[in-house]
């Protein structure tokens, strides 16, 4: 990866782009392939919590926490790479989604409830 500290999504995006270019992986990084890889990494994250109780999911031992950290990083990296390929501004997309969720889930209707917006 590029030298220097990665301190923003922009620097992470550029670092990931260079990483792929250096290895001639651009040919494999279609949106379809990246989204499939993202789904796989998400499944690996889920596997870290398989068979744990709710309480146990908060009390990971160092090995479990390290595995979760690695999988979270993979999810982030593939998300950033996919956004780069599609020219999606992740900060803008997140802001728009938060606003949309605020409309879908008004506090007075959903506070303390886990129901989906179309169930209240």
mmCIF file of C-alpha atoms in Angstrom:
data_model
loop_
_atom_site.group_PDB
_atom_site.id
_atom_site.type_symbol
_atom_site.label_atom_id
_atom_site.label_comp_id
_atom_site.label_asym_id
_atom_site.label_seq_id
_atom_site.Cartn_x
_atom_site.Cartn_y
_atom_site.Cartn_z
ATOM 1 C CA UNK A 1 0.000 0.000 0.000
ATOM 2 C CA UNK A 2 0.979 3.604 -0.310
ATOM 3 C CA UNK A 3 3.386 4.929 2.241
ATOM 4 C CA UNK A 4 2.076 7.224 4.953
ATOM 5 C CA UNK A 5 -0.776 7.310 7.368
ATOM 6 C CA UNK A 6 -4.265 6.554 6.149
ATOM 7 C CA UNK A 7 -6.401 9.114 7.946
ATOM 8 C CA UNK A 8 -9.504 9.546 5.793
ATOM 9 C CA UNK A 9 -11.751 7.611 3.466
ATOM 10 C CA UNK A 10 -10.133 9.503 0.599
ATOM 11 C CA UNK A 11 -6.618 8.373 1.529
ATOM 12 C CA UNK A 12 -7.911 4.839 2.126
ATOM 13 C CA UNK A 13 -9.587 4.849 -1.297
ATOM 14 C CA UNK A 14 -6.416 6.039 -3.021
ATOM 15 C CA UNK A 15 -4.305 3.525 -1.134
ATOM 16 C CA UNK A 16 -6.632 0.660 -2.098
ATOM 17 C CA UNK A 17 -6.673 1.847 -5.704
ATOM 18 C CA UNK A 18 -2.861 1.856 -5.827
ATOM 19 C CA UNK A 19 -2.703 -1.536 -4.131
ATOM 20 C CA UNK A 20 -4.933 -3.025 -6.859
ATOM 21 C CA UNK A 21 -3.099 -1.259 -9.678
ATOM 22 C CA UNK A 22 0.293 -2.418 -8.456
ATOM 23 C CA UNK A 23 -0.935 -6.016 -8.608
ATOM 24 C CA UNK A 24 -2.836 -5.609 -11.890
ATOM 25 C CA UNK A 25 -6.074 -6.545 -10.140
ATOM 26 C CA UNK A 26 -8.201 -3.824 -11.748
ATOM 27 C CA UNK A 27 -9.393 -6.421 -14.256
ATOM 28 C CA UNK A 28 -10.989 -8.384 -11.417
ATOM 29 C CA UNK A 29 -12.490 -5.440 -9.528
ATOM 30 C CA UNK A 30 -15.813 -5.066 -11.277
ATOM 31 C CA UNK A 31 -18.732 -3.886 -9.145
ATOM 32 C CA UNK A 32 -20.201 -7.394 -9.401
ATOM 33 C CA UNK A 33 -17.030 -9.080 -8.166
ATOM 34 C CA UNK A 34 -16.413 -6.533 -5.437
ATOM 35 C CA UNK A 35 -19.981 -6.824 -4.140
ATOM 36 C CA UNK A 36 -19.641 -10.608 -4.066
ATOM 37 C CA UNK A 37 -16.340 -10.317 -2.196
ATOM 38 C CA UNK A 38 -17.995 -7.895 0.240
ATOM 39 C CA UNK A 39 -20.791 -10.391 0.884
ATOM 40 C CA UNK A 40 -18.214 -13.094 1.547
ATOM 41 C CA UNK A 41 -16.327 -10.935 4.025
ATOM 42 C CA UNK A 42 -19.573 -10.039 5.761
ATOM 43 C CA UNK A 43 -20.305 -13.756 6.107
ATOM 44 C CA UNK A 44 -16.856 -14.236 7.639
ATOM 45 C CA UNK A 45 -17.667 -11.490 10.156
ATOM 46 C CA UNK A 46 -20.933 -13.228 11.003
ATOM 47 C CA UNK A 47 -19.034 -16.467 11.525
ATOM 48 C CA UNK A 48 -16.979 -14.802 14.277
ATOM 49 C CA UNK A 49 -20.180 -14.549 16.330
ATOM 50 C CA UNK A 50 -21.670 -17.934 15.490
ATOM 51 C CA UNK A 51 -22.902 -19.796 18.556
ATOM 52 C CA UNK A 52 -22.111 -16.938 20.937
ATOM 53 C CA UNK A 53 -24.803 -15.716 23.287
ATOM 54 C CA UNK A 54 -25.799 -12.050 23.237
ATOM 55 C CA UNK A 55 -23.654 -11.526 26.338
ATOM 56 C CA UNK A 56 -20.785 -13.530 24.872
ATOM 57 C CA UNK A 57 -20.743 -11.314 21.795
ATOM 58 C CA UNK A 58 -19.656 -8.448 24.068
ATOM 59 C CA UNK A 59 -17.000 -10.496 25.846
ATOM 60 C CA UNK A 60 -14.656 -11.594 23.095
ATOM 61 C CA UNK A 61 -11.282 -12.985 24.050
ATOM 62 C CA UNK A 62 -8.227 -11.409 22.371
ATOM 63 C CA UNK A 63 -8.163 -14.013 19.583
ATOM 64 C CA UNK A 64 -11.847 -13.545 18.814
ATOM 65 C CA UNK A 65 -11.511 -9.761 18.893
ATOM 66 C CA UNK A 66 -8.550 -9.925 16.522
ATOM 67 C CA UNK A 67 -10.587 -12.030 14.090
ATOM 68 C CA UNK A 68 -13.495 -9.569 14.281
ATOM 69 C CA UNK A 69 -11.107 -6.673 13.713
ATOM 70 C CA UNK A 70 -9.680 -8.359 10.597
ATOM 71 C CA UNK A 71 -13.130 -9.067 9.164
ATOM 72 C CA UNK A 72 -14.372 -5.542 9.886
ATOM 73 C CA UNK A 73 -11.320 -4.219 8.066
ATOM 74 C CA UNK A 74 -12.044 -6.489 5.091
ATOM 75 C CA UNK A 75 -15.658 -5.285 4.980
ATOM 76 C CA UNK A 76 -14.488 -1.672 5.086
ATOM 77 C CA UNK A 77 -11.826 -2.204 2.428
ATOM 78 C CA UNK A 78 -14.184 -3.880 -0.026
ATOM 79 C CA UNK A 79 -16.857 -1.233 0.668
ATOM 80 C CA UNK A 80 -14.397 1.573 -0.054
ATOM 81 C CA UNK A 81 -13.102 -0.189 -3.174
ATOM 82 C CA UNK A 82 -16.634 -0.751 -4.518
ATOM 83 C CA UNK A 83 -17.566 2.871 -3.824
ATOM 84 C CA UNK A 84 -14.446 3.994 -5.673
ATOM 85 C CA UNK A 85 -15.312 1.905 -8.740
ATOM 86 C CA UNK A 86 -18.843 3.376 -8.797
ATOM 87 C CA UNK A 87 -17.794 6.941 -7.893
ATOM 88 C CA UNK A 88 -19.925 6.885 -4.748
ATOM 89 C CA UNK A 89 -19.089 9.457 -2.075
ATOM 90 C CA UNK A 90 -19.493 7.321 1.041
ATOM 91 C CA UNK A 91 -19.796 10.289 3.420
ATOM 92 C CA UNK A 92 -22.549 11.858 1.282
ATOM 93 C CA UNK A 93 -24.299 8.491 0.890
ATOM 94 C CA UNK A 94 -24.157 7.939 4.663
ATOM 95 C CA UNK A 95 -25.558 11.412 5.367
ATOM 96 C CA UNK A 96 -28.402 10.835 2.910
ATOM 97 C CA UNK A 97 -29.167 7.436 4.460
ATOM 98 C CA UNK A 98 -29.191 8.854 7.998
ATOM 99 C CA UNK A 99 -31.672 11.531 6.862
ATOM 100 C CA UNK A 100 -33.828 8.904 5.142
ATOM 101 C CA UNK A 101 -33.779 6.716 8.262
ATOM 102 C CA UNK A 102 -34.770 9.688 10.432
ATOM 103 C CA UNK A 103 -37.875 10.091 8.257
ATOM 104 C CA UNK A 104 -38.649 6.367 8.250
ATOM 105 C CA UNK A 105 -38.101 5.962 11.974
ATOM 106 C CA UNK A 106 -39.542 8.980 13.803
ATOM 107 C CA UNK A 107 -38.566 8.921 17.467
ATOM 108 C CA UNK A 108 -42.139 9.194 18.717
ATOM 109 C CA UNK A 109 -43.124 6.027 16.820
ATOM 110 C CA UNK A 110 -40.100 3.778 17.233
ATOM 111 C CA UNK A 111 -38.349 4.716 20.465
ATOM 112 C CA UNK A 112 -37.459 1.502 22.287
ATOM 113 C CA UNK A 113 -38.827 -0.696 19.489
ATOM 114 C CA UNK A 114 -36.951 -2.969 17.097
ATOM 115 C CA UNK A 115 -39.783 -3.008 14.559
ATOM 116 C CA UNK A 116 -39.022 -2.168 10.951
ATOM 117 C CA UNK A 117 -40.409 1.129 9.593
ATOM 118 C CA UNK A 118 -43.283 -0.622 7.810
ATOM 119 C CA UNK A 119 -44.362 -2.529 10.958
ATOM 120 C CA UNK A 120 -45.348 0.282 13.339
#
